[in-house]
Amino acid sequence: MGKRRNRPEFRRRCIQLVSALLYNAHLPGFLSGSIFKGPVKGVCVPGLNCYSCPGAVGSCPLGALQNALSNLPNKLPLYIAGFLLLVGVGLGRVVCGFLCPFGLIQELLHKIPSPKLRKNRWTRKLSWLKYGVLAVFVVALPVWYAFARGLPVPAFCKYICPAGTLEGGFPLLALRAEYRSLAGWLFSWKALVCVAILILCVFLYRAFCRFLCPLGAIYSLFSRLALLAVRVDGDLCDSCGACVRTCEMDVKRVGDHECIQCGRCAQVCPKQAIYFGKERTSCK
């Protein structure tokens, strides 16, 4: 039984690894420190993956969104808005649970033996912080700089994003000596933020996803609409609460805005009432 229950998690881990490899398929970049600039680089990947990572073959949707907003009012962000709408309606936070390389990194860090901080009312309150990060750093600041100063400033990427520092900043500095003299106080700040978040993830499950990730905040807006999502068969559910107790995210119920759709709840449901999709093909 134990092995059978672990199979879905093993499949999820394989999908996470394959996604990370596909996002960063420009393997020569990890040897030369060069950034891939092929024609597909303008296409966004669903998860958080830095454009400046030496292996990245696509663009990060958050970076694309900020750059598009920086071009207002001269150019409307139609492409990235359509992309986020398409992914949000189709997958929602399935992207967070299955298709985000930085989510995988956080989960692997959390496996390091250490005391673990369990979710509580304070972590649930802090989970709303990512919507503030989305509003201020992804939307408000790029738009303000665009209108007030005519400057493109992707504020989240510039001041916060730990994925960009880990996947792009650190490797490029390690591989390209000429970049090291250019790393000033701003990179030192971002390095500090990145290291602090990575350490926190050892003790607290997916800390960045839960408290700071604006991409997760965007996809969470589609939780009720997403075609592929975990759902509960009300005829089978007896409200035992095993699903919410097992989940390490700050969910109040299966499939809410904090749910990353990993499917662990389905493995512990004694009534097998939890399933993926809009409709259940076989309920009983």
PDB file of C-alpha atoms in Angstrom, residues 85-203:
ATOM      1  CA  LEU A  85      -5.350  33.734 -19.276  1.00  0.00           C
ATOM      2  CA  LEU A  86      -4.861  30.585 -21.362  1.00  0.00           C
ATOM      3  CA  VAL A  87      -2.590  28.889 -18.814  1.00  0.00           C
ATOM      4  CA  GLY A  88      -4.730  30.053 -15.896  1.00  0.00           C
ATOM      5  CA  VAL A  89      -7.981  28.703 -17.316  1.00  0.00           C
ATOM      6  CA  GLY A  90      -6.371  25.516 -18.571  1.00  0.00           C
ATOM      7  CA  LEU A  91      -4.075  24.607 -15.680  1.00  0.00           C
ATOM      8  CA  GLY A  92      -4.316  27.157 -12.868  1.00  0.00           C
ATOM      9  CA  ARG A  93      -1.980  26.256 -10.025  1.00  0.00           C
ATOM     10  CA  VAL A  94      -1.233  22.867 -11.530  1.00  0.00           C
ATOM     11  CA  VAL A  95       1.707  24.864 -12.907  1.00  0.00           C
ATOM     12  CA  CYS A  96       2.891  25.462  -9.329  1.00  0.00           C
ATOM     13  CA  GLY A  97       2.618  21.815  -8.336  1.00  0.00           C
ATOM     14  CA  PHE A  98       3.984  20.196 -11.496  1.00  0.00           C
ATOM     15  CA  LEU A  99       5.651  22.653 -13.883  1.00  0.00           C
ATOM     16  CA  CYS A 100       7.686  25.117 -11.830  1.00  0.00           C
ATOM     17  CA  PRO A 101      11.451  24.475 -11.458  1.00  0.00           C
ATOM     18  CA  PHE A 102      11.747  26.793  -8.473  1.00  0.00           C
ATOM     19  CA  GLY A 103       8.930  24.921  -6.773  1.00  0.00           C
ATOM     20  CA  LEU A 104      10.932  21.724  -7.244  1.00  0.00           C
ATOM     21  CA  ILE A 105      14.021  23.335  -5.723  1.00  0.00           C
ATOM     22  CA  GLN A 106      12.025  24.393  -2.669  1.00  0.00           C
ATOM     23  CA  GLU A 107      10.587  20.914  -2.187  1.00  0.00           C
ATOM     24  CA  LEU A 108      14.009  19.288  -2.398  1.00  0.00           C
ATOM     25  CA  LEU A 109      15.410  21.748   0.145  1.00  0.00           C
ATOM     26  CA  HIS A 110      12.552  20.921   2.497  1.00  0.00           C
ATOM     27  CA  LYS A 111      13.643  17.278   2.474  1.00  0.00           C
ATOM     28  CA  ILE A 112      16.852  18.214   4.298  1.00  0.00           C
ATOM     29  CA  PRO A 113      16.532  16.802   7.838  1.00  0.00           C
ATOM     30  CA  SER A 114      15.697  19.651  10.212  1.00  0.00           C
ATOM     31  CA  PRO A 115      12.939  20.834  12.548  1.00  0.00           C
ATOM     32  CA  LYS A 116       9.918  21.737  10.430  1.00  0.00           C
ATOM     33  CA  LEU A 117       7.571  24.660  11.004  1.00  0.00           C
ATOM     34  CA  ARG A 118       3.991  23.550  10.473  1.00  0.00           C
ATOM     35  CA  LYS A 119       1.326  25.750   8.964  1.00  0.00           C
ATOM     36  CA  ASN A 120      -0.736  27.800  11.390  1.00  0.00           C
ATOM     37  CA  ARG A 121      -2.909  30.894  11.500  1.00  0.00           C
ATOM     38  CA  TRP A 122       0.142  33.139  11.040  1.00  0.00           C
ATOM     39  CA  THR A 123       1.314  31.373   7.894  1.00  0.00           C
ATOM     40  CA  ARG A 124      -2.238  31.627   6.529  1.00  0.00           C
ATOM     41  CA  LYS A 125      -2.171  35.373   7.119  1.00  0.00           C
ATOM     42  CA  LEU A 126       1.268  35.698   5.530  1.00  0.00           C
ATOM     43  CA  SER A 127       0.022  33.820   2.463  1.00  0.00           C
ATOM     44  CA  TRP A 128      -1.830  36.991   1.440  1.00  0.00           C
ATOM     45  CA  LEU A 129       1.485  38.848   1.158  1.00  0.00           C
ATOM     46  CA  LYS A 130       2.130  37.521  -2.343  1.00  0.00           C
ATOM     47  CA  TYR A 131      -0.874  39.459  -3.650  1.00  0.00           C
ATOM     48  CA  GLY A 132       0.712  42.638  -2.319  1.00  0.00           C
ATOM     49  CA  VAL A 133       3.981  41.713  -4.052  1.00  0.00           C
ATOM     50  CA  LEU A 134       2.019  41.173  -7.280  1.00  0.00           C
ATOM     51  CA  ALA A 135       0.224  44.503  -6.993  1.00  0.00           C
ATOM     52  CA  VAL A 136       3.266  46.585  -6.031  1.00  0.00           C
ATOM     53  CA  PHE A 137       6.337  45.039  -7.673  1.00  0.00           C
ATOM     54  CA  VAL A 138       4.856  43.377 -10.764  1.00  0.00           C
ATOM     55  CA  VAL A 139       2.150  45.901 -11.674  1.00  0.00           C
ATOM     56  CA  ALA A 140       2.339  49.269  -9.885  1.00  0.00           C
ATOM     57  CA  LEU A 141       6.075  50.013 -10.001  1.00  0.00           C
ATOM     58  CA  PRO A 142       6.635  49.061 -13.680  1.00  0.00           C
ATOM     59  CA  VAL A 143       3.567  51.088 -14.681  1.00  0.00           C
ATOM     60  CA  TRP A 144       4.637  54.068 -12.545  1.00  0.00           C
ATOM     61  CA  TYR A 145       8.145  54.102 -14.000  1.00  0.00           C
ATOM     62  CA  ALA A 146       6.690  53.789 -17.510  1.00  0.00           C
ATOM     63  CA  PHE A 147       4.346  56.760 -17.137  1.00  0.00           C
ATOM     64  CA  ALA A 148       6.351  58.988 -14.778  1.00  0.00           C
ATOM     65  CA  ARG A 149       9.872  58.454 -16.078  1.00  0.00           C
ATOM     66  CA  GLY A 150       9.558  56.571 -19.344  1.00  0.00           C
ATOM     67  CA  LEU A 151      11.831  53.812 -18.018  1.00  0.00           C
ATOM     68  CA  PRO A 152      11.375  50.035 -18.213  1.00  0.00           C
ATOM     69  CA  VAL A 153      11.793  48.758 -14.638  1.00  0.00           C
ATOM     70  CA  PRO A 154      10.845  45.121 -13.960  1.00  0.00           C
ATOM     71  CA  ALA A 155      10.761  45.761 -10.213  1.00  0.00           C
ATOM     72  CA  PHE A 156      10.126  42.207  -9.024  1.00  0.00           C
ATOM     73  CA  CYS A 157      12.955  40.806 -11.119  1.00  0.00           C
ATOM     74  CA  LYS A 158      15.230  43.677 -10.154  1.00  0.00           C
ATOM     75  CA  TYR A 159      14.702  43.728  -6.390  1.00  0.00           C
ATOM     76  CA  ILE A 160      13.284  40.383  -5.233  1.00  0.00           C
ATOM     77  CA  CYS A 161      13.143  37.357  -7.532  1.00  0.00           C
ATOM     78  CA  PRO A 162      15.201  34.551  -5.910  1.00  0.00           C
ATOM     79  CA  ALA A 163      14.759  32.328  -8.966  1.00  0.00           C
ATOM     80  CA  GLY A 164      16.514  34.910 -11.116  1.00  0.00           C
ATOM     81  CA  THR A 165      19.400  35.192  -8.666  1.00  0.00           C
ATOM     82  CA  LEU A 166      19.787  31.431  -8.244  1.00  0.00           C
ATOM     83  CA  GLU A 167      19.285  30.431 -11.890  1.00  0.00           C
ATOM     84  CA  GLY A 168      20.758  33.470 -13.611  1.00  0.00           C
ATOM     85  CA  GLY A 169      22.866  35.666 -11.333  1.00  0.00           C
ATOM     86  CA  PHE A 170      24.942  33.062  -9.503  1.00  0.00           C
ATOM     87  CA  PRO A 171      25.770  30.915 -12.580  1.00  0.00           C
ATOM     88  CA  LEU A 172      26.672  33.915 -14.747  1.00  0.00           C
ATOM     89  CA  LEU A 173      28.997  35.333 -12.095  1.00  0.00           C
ATOM     90  CA  ALA A 174      30.592  31.934 -11.640  1.00  0.00           C
ATOM     91  CA  LEU A 175      31.102  31.408 -15.374  1.00  0.00           C
ATOM     92  CA  ARG A 176      31.912  34.945 -16.541  1.00  0.00           C
ATOM     93  CA  ALA A 177      34.686  36.715 -14.633  1.00  0.00           C
ATOM     94  CA  GLU A 178      33.970  40.016 -16.396  1.00  0.00           C
ATOM     95  CA  TYR A 179      30.529  40.189 -14.773  1.00  0.00           C
ATOM     96  CA  ARG A 180      31.879  40.055 -11.227  1.00  0.00           C
ATOM     97  CA  SER A 181      33.130  43.634 -11.254  1.00  0.00           C
ATOM     98  CA  LEU A 182      29.632  44.751 -12.258  1.00  0.00           C
ATOM     99  CA  ALA A 183      27.937  43.137  -9.266  1.00  0.00           C
ATOM    100  CA  GLY A 184      27.185  45.988  -6.867  1.00  0.00           C
ATOM    101  CA  TRP A 185      24.964  46.536  -3.856  1.00  0.00           C
ATOM    102  CA  LEU A 186      21.820  45.528  -5.733  1.00  0.00           C
ATOM    103  CA  PHE A 187      23.155  42.075  -6.505  1.00  0.00           C
ATOM    104  CA  SER A 188      24.356  41.748  -2.901  1.00  0.00           C
ATOM    105  CA  TRP A 189      20.821  42.565  -1.747  1.00  0.00           C
ATOM    106  CA  LYS A 190      19.273  40.031  -4.110  1.00  0.00           C
ATOM    107  CA  ALA A 191      21.809  37.395  -3.088  1.00  0.00           C
ATOM    108  CA  LEU A 192      20.874  37.981   0.553  1.00  0.00           C
ATOM    109  CA  VAL A 193      17.166  37.665  -0.264  1.00  0.00           C
ATOM    110  CA  CYS A 194      17.761  34.502  -2.272  1.00  0.00           C
ATOM    111  CA  VAL A 195      19.876  32.794   0.410  1.00  0.00           C
ATOM    112  CA  ALA A 196      17.396  33.761   3.138  1.00  0.00           C
ATOM    113  CA  ILE A 197      14.488  32.280   1.169  1.00  0.00           C
ATOM    114  CA  LEU A 198      16.382  29.086   0.374  1.00  0.00           C
ATOM    115  CA  ILE A 199      17.298  28.599   4.035  1.00  0.00           C
ATOM    116  CA  LEU A 200      13.712  29.270   5.088  1.00  0.00           C
ATOM    117  CA  CYS A 201      12.508  26.603   2.657  1.00  0.00           C
ATOM    118  CA  VAL A 202      14.485  24.000   4.601  1.00  0.00           C
ATOM    119  CA  PHE A 203      12.273  24.608   7.618  1.00  0.00           C
TER     120      PHE A 203
END
